[in-house]
Short mmCIF file of C-alpha atoms in Angstrom, two decimals:
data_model
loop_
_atom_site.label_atom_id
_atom_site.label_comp_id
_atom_site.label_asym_id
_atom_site.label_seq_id
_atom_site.Cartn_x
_atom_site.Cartn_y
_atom_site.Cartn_z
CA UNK A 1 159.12 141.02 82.44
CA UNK A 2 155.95 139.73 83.34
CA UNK A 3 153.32 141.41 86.23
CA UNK A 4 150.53 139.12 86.60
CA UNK A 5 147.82 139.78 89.59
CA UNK A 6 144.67 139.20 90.75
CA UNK A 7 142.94 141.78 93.40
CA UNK A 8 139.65 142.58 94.32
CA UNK A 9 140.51 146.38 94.28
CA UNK A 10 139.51 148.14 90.92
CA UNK A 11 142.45 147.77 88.21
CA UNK A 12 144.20 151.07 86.87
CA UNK A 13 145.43 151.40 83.55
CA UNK A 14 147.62 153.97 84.25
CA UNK A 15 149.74 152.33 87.28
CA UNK A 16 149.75 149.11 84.80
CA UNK A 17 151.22 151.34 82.28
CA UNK A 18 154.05 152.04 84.44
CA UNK A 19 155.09 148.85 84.66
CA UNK A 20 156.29 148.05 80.91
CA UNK A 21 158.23 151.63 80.95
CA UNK A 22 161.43 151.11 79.16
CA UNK A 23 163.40 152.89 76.70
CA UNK A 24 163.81 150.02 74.84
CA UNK A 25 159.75 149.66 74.55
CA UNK A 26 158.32 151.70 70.70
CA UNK A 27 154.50 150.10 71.03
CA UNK A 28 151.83 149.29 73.51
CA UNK A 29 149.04 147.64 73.01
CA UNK A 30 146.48 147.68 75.75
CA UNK A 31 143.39 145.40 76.10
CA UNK A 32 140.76 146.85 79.36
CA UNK A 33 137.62 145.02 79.43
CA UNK A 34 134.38 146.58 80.55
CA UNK A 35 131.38 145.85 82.03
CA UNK A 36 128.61 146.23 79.96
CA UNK A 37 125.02 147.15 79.98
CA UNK A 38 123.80 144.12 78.10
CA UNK A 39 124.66 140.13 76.85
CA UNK A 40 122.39 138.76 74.61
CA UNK A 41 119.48 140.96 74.53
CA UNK A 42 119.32 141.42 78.30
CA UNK A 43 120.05 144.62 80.72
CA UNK A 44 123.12 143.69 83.25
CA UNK A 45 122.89 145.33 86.54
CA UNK A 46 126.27 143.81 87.86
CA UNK A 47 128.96 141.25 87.34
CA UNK A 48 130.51 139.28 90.02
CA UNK A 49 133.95 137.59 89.05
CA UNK A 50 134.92 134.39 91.49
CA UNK A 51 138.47 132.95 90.34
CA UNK A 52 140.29 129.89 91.89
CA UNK A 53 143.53 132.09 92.28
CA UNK A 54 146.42 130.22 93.29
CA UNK A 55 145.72 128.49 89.90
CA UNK A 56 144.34 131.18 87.77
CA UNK A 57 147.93 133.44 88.75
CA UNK A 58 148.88 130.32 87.80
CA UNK A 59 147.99 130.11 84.45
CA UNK A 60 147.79 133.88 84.10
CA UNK A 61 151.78 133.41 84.39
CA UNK A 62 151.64 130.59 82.11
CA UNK A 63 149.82 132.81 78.97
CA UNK A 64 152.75 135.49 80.20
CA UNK A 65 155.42 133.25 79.66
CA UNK A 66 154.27 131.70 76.38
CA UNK A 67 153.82 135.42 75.14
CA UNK A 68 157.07 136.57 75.93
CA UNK A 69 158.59 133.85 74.46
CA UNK A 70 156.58 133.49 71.26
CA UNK A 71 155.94 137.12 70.32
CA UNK A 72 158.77 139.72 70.11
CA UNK A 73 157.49 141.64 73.08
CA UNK A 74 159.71 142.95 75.99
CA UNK A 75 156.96 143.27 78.66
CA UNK A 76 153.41 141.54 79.78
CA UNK A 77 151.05 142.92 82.06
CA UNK A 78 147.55 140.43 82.96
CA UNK A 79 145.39 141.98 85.68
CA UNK A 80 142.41 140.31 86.69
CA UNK A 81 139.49 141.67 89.05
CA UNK A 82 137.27 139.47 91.32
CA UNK A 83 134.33 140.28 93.49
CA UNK A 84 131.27 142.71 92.73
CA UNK A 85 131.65 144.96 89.76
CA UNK A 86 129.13 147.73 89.12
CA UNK A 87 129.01 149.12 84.80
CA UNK A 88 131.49 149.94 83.52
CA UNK A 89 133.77 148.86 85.74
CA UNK A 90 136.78 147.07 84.41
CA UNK A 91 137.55 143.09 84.95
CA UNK A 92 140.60 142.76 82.97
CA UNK A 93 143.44 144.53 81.93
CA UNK A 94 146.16 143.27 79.70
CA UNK A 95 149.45 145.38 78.33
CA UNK A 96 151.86 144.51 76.24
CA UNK A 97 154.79 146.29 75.58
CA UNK A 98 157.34 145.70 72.26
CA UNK A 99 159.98 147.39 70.46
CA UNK A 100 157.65 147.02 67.25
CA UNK A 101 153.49 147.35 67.29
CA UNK A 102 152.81 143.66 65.66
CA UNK A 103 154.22 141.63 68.16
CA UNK A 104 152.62 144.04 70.83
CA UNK A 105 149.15 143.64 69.27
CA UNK A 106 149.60 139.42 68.75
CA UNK A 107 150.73 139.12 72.25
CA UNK A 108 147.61 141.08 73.80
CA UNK A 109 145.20 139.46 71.90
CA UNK A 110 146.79 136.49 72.54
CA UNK A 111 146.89 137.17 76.02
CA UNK A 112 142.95 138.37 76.80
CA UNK A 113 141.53 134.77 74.61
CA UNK A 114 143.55 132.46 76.16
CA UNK A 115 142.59 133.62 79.63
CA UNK A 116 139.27 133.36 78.53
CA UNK A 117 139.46 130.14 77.53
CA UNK A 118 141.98 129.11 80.66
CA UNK A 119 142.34 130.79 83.30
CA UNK A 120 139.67 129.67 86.25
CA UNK A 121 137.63 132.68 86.64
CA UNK A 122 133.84 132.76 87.19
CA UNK A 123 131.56 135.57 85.89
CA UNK A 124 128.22 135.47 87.37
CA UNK A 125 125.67 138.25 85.86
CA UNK A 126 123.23 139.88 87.37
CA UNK A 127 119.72 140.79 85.60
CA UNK A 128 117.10 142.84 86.87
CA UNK A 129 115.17 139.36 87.33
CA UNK A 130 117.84 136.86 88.39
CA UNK A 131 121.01 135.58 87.32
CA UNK A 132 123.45 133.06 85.83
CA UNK A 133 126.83 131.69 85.26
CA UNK A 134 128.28 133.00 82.17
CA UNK A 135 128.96 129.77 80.11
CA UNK A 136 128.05 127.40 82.25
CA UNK A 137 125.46 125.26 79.84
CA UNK A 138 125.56 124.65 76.51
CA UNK B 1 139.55 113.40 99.63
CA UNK B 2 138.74 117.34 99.94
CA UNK B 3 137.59 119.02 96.54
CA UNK B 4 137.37 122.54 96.41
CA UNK B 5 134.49 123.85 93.95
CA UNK B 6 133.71 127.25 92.32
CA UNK B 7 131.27 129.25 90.10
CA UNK B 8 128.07 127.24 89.38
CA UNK B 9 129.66 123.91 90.77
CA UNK B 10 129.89 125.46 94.04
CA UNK B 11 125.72 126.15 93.48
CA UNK B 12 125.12 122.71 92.47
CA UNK B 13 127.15 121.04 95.60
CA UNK B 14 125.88 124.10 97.82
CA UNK B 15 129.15 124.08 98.92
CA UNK B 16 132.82 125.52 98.21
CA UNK B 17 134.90 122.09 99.60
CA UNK B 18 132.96 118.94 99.34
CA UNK B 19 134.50 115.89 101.37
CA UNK B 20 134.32 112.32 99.38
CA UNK B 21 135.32 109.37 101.09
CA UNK B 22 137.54 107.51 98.40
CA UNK B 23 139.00 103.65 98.52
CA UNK B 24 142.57 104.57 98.13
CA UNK B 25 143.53 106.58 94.97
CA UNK B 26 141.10 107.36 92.12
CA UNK B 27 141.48 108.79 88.49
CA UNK B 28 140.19 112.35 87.40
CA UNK B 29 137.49 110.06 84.97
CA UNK B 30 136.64 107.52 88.28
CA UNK B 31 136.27 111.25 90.05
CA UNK B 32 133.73 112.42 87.23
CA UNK B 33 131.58 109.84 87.02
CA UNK B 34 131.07 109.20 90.90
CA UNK B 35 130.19 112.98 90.65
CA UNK B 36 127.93 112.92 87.72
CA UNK B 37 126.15 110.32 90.01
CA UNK B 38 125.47 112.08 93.21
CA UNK B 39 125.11 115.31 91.74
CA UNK B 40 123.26 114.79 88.06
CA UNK B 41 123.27 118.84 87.56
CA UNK B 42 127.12 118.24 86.48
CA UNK B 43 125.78 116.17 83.88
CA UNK B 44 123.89 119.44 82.38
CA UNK B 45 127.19 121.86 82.25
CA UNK B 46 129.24 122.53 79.04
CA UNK B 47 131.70 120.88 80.20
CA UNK B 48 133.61 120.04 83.53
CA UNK B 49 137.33 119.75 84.19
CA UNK B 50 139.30 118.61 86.87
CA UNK B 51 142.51 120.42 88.59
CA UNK B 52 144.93 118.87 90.76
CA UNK B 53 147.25 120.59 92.58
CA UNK B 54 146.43 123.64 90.24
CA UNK B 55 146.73 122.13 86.83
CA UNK B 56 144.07 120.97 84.54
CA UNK B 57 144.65 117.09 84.17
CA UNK B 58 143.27 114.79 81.85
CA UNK B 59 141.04 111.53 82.63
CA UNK B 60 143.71 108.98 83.28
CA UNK B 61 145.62 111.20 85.95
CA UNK B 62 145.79 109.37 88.85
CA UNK B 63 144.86 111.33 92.13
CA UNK B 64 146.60 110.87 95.25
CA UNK B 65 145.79 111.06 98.90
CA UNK B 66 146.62 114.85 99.60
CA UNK B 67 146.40 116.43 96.15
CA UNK B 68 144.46 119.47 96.07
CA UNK B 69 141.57 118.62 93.69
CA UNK B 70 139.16 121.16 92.16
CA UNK B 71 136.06 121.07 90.36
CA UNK B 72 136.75 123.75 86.90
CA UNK B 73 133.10 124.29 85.50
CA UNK B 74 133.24 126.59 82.21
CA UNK B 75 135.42 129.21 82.70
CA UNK B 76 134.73 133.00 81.82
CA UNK B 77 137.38 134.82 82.98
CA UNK B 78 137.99 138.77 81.50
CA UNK C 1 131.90 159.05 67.97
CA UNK C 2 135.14 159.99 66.62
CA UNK C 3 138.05 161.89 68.83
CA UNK C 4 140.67 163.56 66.72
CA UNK C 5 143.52 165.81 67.80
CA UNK C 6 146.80 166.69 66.94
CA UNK C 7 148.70 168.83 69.80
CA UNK C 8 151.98 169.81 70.36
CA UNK C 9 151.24 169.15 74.73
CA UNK C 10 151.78 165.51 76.04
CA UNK C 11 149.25 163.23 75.30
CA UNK C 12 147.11 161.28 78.02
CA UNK C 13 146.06 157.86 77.87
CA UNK C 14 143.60 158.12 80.74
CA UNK C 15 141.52 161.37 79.03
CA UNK C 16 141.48 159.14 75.68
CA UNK C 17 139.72 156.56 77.83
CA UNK C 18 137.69 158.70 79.74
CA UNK C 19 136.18 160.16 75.91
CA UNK C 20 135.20 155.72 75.37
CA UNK C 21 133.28 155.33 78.24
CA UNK C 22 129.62 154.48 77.51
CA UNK C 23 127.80 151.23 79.01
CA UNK C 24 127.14 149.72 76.04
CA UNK C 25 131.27 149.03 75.48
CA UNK C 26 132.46 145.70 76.81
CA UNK C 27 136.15 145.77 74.89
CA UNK C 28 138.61 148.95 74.28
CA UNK C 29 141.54 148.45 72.47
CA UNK C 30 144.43 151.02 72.40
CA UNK C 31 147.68 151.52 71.16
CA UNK C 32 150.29 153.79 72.45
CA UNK C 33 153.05 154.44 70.14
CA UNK C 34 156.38 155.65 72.74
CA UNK C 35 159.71 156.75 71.66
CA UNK C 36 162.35 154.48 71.99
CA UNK C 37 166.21 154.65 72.23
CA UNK C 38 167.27 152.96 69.16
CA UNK C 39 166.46 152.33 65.54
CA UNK C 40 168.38 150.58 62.88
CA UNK C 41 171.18 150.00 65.52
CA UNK C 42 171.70 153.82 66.42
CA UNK C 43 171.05 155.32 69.54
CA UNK C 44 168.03 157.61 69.49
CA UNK C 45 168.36 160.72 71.25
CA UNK C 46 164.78 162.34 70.84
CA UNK C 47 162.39 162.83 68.28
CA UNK C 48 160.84 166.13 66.23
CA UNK C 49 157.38 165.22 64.83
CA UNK C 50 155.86 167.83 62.11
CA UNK C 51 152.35 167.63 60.59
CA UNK C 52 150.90 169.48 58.13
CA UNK C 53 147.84 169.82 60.77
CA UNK C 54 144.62 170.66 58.70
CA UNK C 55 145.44 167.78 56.25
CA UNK C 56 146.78 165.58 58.96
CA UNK C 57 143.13 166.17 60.78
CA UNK C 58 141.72 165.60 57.72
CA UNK C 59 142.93 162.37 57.43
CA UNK C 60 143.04 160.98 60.58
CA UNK C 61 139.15 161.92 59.95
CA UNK C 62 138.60 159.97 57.47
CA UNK C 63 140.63 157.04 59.01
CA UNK C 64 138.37 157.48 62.12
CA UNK C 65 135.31 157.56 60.00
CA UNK C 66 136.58 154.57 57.75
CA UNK C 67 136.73 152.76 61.03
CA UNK C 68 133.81 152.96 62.27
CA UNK C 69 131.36 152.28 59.46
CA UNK C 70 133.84 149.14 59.01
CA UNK C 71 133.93 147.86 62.36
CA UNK C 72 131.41 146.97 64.65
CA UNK C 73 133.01 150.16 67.48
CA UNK C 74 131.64 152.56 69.14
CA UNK C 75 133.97 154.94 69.37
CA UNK C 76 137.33 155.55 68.47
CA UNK C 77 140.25 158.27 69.46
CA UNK C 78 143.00 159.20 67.24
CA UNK C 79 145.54 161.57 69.19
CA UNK C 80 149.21 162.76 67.24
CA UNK C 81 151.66 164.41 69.49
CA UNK C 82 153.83 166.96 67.59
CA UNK C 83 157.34 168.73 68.43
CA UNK C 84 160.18 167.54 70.14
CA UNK C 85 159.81 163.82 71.94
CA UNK C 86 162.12 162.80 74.49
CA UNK C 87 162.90 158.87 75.11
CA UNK C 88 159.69 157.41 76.98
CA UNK C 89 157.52 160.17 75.62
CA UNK C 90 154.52 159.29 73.33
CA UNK C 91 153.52 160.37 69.98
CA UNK C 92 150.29 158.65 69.43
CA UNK C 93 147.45 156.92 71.01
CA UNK C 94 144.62 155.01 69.55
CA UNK C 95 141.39 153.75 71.68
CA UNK C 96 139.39 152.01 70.00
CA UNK C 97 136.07 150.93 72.20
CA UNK C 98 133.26 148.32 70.91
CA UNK C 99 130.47 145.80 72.67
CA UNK C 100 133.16 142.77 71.95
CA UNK C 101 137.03 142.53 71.58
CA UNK C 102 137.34 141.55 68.31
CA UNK C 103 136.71 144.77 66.42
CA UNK C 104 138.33 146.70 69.04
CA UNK C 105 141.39 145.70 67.90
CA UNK C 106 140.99 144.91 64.59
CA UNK C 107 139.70 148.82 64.54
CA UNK C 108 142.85 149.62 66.13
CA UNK C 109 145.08 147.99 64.33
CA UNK C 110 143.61 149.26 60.99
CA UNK C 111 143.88 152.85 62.19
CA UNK C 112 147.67 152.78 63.45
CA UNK C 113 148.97 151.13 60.27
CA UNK C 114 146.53 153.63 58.22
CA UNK C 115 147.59 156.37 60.46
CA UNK C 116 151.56 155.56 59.30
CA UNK C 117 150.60 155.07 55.73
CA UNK C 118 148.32 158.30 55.01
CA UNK C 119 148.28 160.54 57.70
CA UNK C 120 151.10 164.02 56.69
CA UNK C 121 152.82 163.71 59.27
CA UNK C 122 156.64 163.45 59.76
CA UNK C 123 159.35 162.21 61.87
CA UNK C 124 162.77 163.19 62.25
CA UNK C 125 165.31 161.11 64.11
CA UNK C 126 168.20 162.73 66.44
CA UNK C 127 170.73 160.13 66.73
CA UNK C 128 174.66 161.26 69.03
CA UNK C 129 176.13 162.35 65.56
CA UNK C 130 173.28 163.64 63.50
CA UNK C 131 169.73 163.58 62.28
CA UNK C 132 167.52 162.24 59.65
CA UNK C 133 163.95 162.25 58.28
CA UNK C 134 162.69 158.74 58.50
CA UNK C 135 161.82 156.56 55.56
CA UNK C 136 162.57 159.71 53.35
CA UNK C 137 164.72 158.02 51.34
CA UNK C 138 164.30 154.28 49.73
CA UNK D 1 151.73 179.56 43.18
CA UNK D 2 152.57 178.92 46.53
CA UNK D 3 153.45 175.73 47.57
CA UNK D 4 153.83 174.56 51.26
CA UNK D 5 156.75 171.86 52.52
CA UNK D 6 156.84 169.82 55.24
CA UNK D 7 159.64 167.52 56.49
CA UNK D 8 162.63 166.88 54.17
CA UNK D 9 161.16 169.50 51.42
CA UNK D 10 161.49 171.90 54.06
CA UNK D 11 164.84 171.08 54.28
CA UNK D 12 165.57 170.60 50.09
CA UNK D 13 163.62 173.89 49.06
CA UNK D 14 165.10 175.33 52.55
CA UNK D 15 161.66 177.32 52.95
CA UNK D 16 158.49 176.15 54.25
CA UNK D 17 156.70 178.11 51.48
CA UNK D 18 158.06 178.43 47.77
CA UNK D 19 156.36 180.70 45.53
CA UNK D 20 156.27 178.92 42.02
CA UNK D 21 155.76 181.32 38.73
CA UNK D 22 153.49 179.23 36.17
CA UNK D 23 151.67 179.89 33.00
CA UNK D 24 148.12 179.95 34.02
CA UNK D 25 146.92 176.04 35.44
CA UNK D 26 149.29 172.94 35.52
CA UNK D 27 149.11 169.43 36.59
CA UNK D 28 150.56 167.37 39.45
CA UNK D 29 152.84 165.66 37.05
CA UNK D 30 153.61 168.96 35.63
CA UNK D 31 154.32 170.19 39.07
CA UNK D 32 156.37 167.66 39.97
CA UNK D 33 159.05 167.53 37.21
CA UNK D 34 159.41 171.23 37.25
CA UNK D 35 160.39 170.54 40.59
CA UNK D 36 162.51 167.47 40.17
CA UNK D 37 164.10 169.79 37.63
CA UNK D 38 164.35 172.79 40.08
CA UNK D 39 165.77 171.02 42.73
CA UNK D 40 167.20 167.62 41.70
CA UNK D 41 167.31 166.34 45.59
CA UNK D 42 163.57 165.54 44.96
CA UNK D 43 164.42 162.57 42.68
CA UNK D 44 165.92 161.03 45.42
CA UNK D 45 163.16 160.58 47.90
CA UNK D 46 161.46 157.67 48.23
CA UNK D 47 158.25 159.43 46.99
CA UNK D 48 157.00 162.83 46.48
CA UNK D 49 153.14 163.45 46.65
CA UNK D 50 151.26 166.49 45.80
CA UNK D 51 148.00 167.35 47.91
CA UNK D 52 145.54 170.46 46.60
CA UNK D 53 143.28 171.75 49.50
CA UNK D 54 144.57 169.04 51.76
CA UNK D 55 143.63 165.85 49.57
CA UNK D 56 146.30 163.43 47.89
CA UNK D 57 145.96 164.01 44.31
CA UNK D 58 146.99 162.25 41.06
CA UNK D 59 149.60 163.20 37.94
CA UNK D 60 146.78 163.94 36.26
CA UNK D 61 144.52 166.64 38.49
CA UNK D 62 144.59 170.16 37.38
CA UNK D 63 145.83 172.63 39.98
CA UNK D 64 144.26 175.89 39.58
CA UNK D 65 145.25 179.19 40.67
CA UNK D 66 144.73 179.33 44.45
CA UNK D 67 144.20 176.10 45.41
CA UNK D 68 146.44 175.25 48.54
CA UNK D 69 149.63 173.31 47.56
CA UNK D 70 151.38 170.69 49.35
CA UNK D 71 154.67 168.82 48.81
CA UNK D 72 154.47 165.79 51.00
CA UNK D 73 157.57 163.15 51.13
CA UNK D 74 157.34 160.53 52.97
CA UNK D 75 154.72 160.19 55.76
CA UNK D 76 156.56 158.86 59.14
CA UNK D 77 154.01 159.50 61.73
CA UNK D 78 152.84 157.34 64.98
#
């Protein structure tokens, strides 16, 4: 099964969890993204996530599919944030959920690169003297 | 044609739906260029793709009179 | 830091987070091991986990402390259930928390397969008709 | 000597503590074909290791008289 969403409502690990229970399920691997106090030697106040989201579920769905069909995995889980995020706050999270731990691990961290190299979601950060689009120049 | 823009390409229009008057249909690369033109900021980003009707299409794709047609700056989801 | 415990009271996913959280971590990586209904085509009944706890903190330790000087993490929590599992219930968890994703699950990764590897502790499966001490025998 | 089990040695010496008579010092590998001898189930197991004060040692470490014994089959945990 796959639970893709995208909310503007803090993500909880725990309630994602609860999705991929199943007796059939041995390993979990979990990715949660954070926000963090720096990027590239300067101090981050705040993040703010914009995604196109018709088309980024879109896709989002797309890396689930692909995962549950490459990877021996029985569940997916791809959570997405948008809107302001104070520190340590959490963007992303991704679960996946597999009779064994290999597949489990391959399909997460297959999961959390391709939607950061995919899925259309902005991150704009915030320094204590301006900010920028994560990405957006070379 | 509408085109619906986001992240820094929503800055550099200063605006989130930009309305271009079009002869008829035009390709993703026609699209690109006529944009690169008005607005030479585009010209400055890592790179700049085109969705339409929420998938990524490549230069040749041919856009039609009611596709929905977004400007995809870099992306940085997670 | 390192978070090692061995306890024979369910395990909790969202404490092992909570013991990660620290501004300068942008990636946490976790697995959570959960006991499943089958193995080797029988149907699992529940589980009985025994450690031989001083060595088994030992070396979860020094698979903790192996971790972090090898990885680029912050912090890392090892946490081994004991006594009897029912289906669903969960033996292990691993968080593994770093500035970027990469070594947060490499980290995690490295201590789970480690963990199975080195770590004194043992398993016993309780199938309809019987049980058995996994991978006791070749 | 006393000499802890875990696991399936529970089960094979059917204590969790044997007490082991021995001539002054001896050696893992010592240790471990007296016990192979003692109780032949042992050669069965897919391994048998031998940890003194809760470290893994080899055939050839000298256990003295009391260091803490383990027998440790096969490890199974996560």
């Amino acid at each position: 099964m796959k639970h893709i969403s995208i909310s503007n409502q803090p993500l909880d690990l725990s309630h994602c969890m609860s999705l991929v229970e199943d007796h059939t399920v041995g390993g979990i691997a979990t990715f949660v993204g954070t926000v963090r106090n720096h990027s590239q030697g300067q101090t981050v106040i705040r993040l703010d996530f914009e995604a196109y989201e018709k088309m980024a579920l879109s896709e989002m769905g797309k890396i689930a599919d692909f995962a549950l069909e490459k990877f021996e995995i029985e569940h997916i889980v791809i959570h997405h944030r948008t809107g302001s995020l104070s520190l340590g706050e959490i963007p992303v999270i991704i679960v996946a959920a597999a009779a064994h731990r290999k597949p489990a691990f391959e399909a997460c961290q297959f999961a959390i690169d391709t939607l950061k190299e995919t899925v259309p979601i902005w991150k704009k950060e915030f320094f204590e003297n301006g900010s920028h689009w994560v990405s957006a120049h070379p | 044609m509408e085109i619906f823009a986001f992240g820094i390409a929503k800055d550099i229009l200063k605006t989130n739906k930009l309305i271009l008057e079009t002869d008829g249909n035009i390709s993703v690369k026609e699209l690109k260029i006529k944009l690169m033109e008005m607005f030479p900021e585009f010209q400055k980003l890592a790179s700049l793709k085109i969705a339409v009707n929420n998938e990524y299409q490549e230069d040749g794709f041919e856009i039609k009179i009611g596709d929905e047609v977004a400007l995809i700056p870099p992306v940085c989801g997670g």
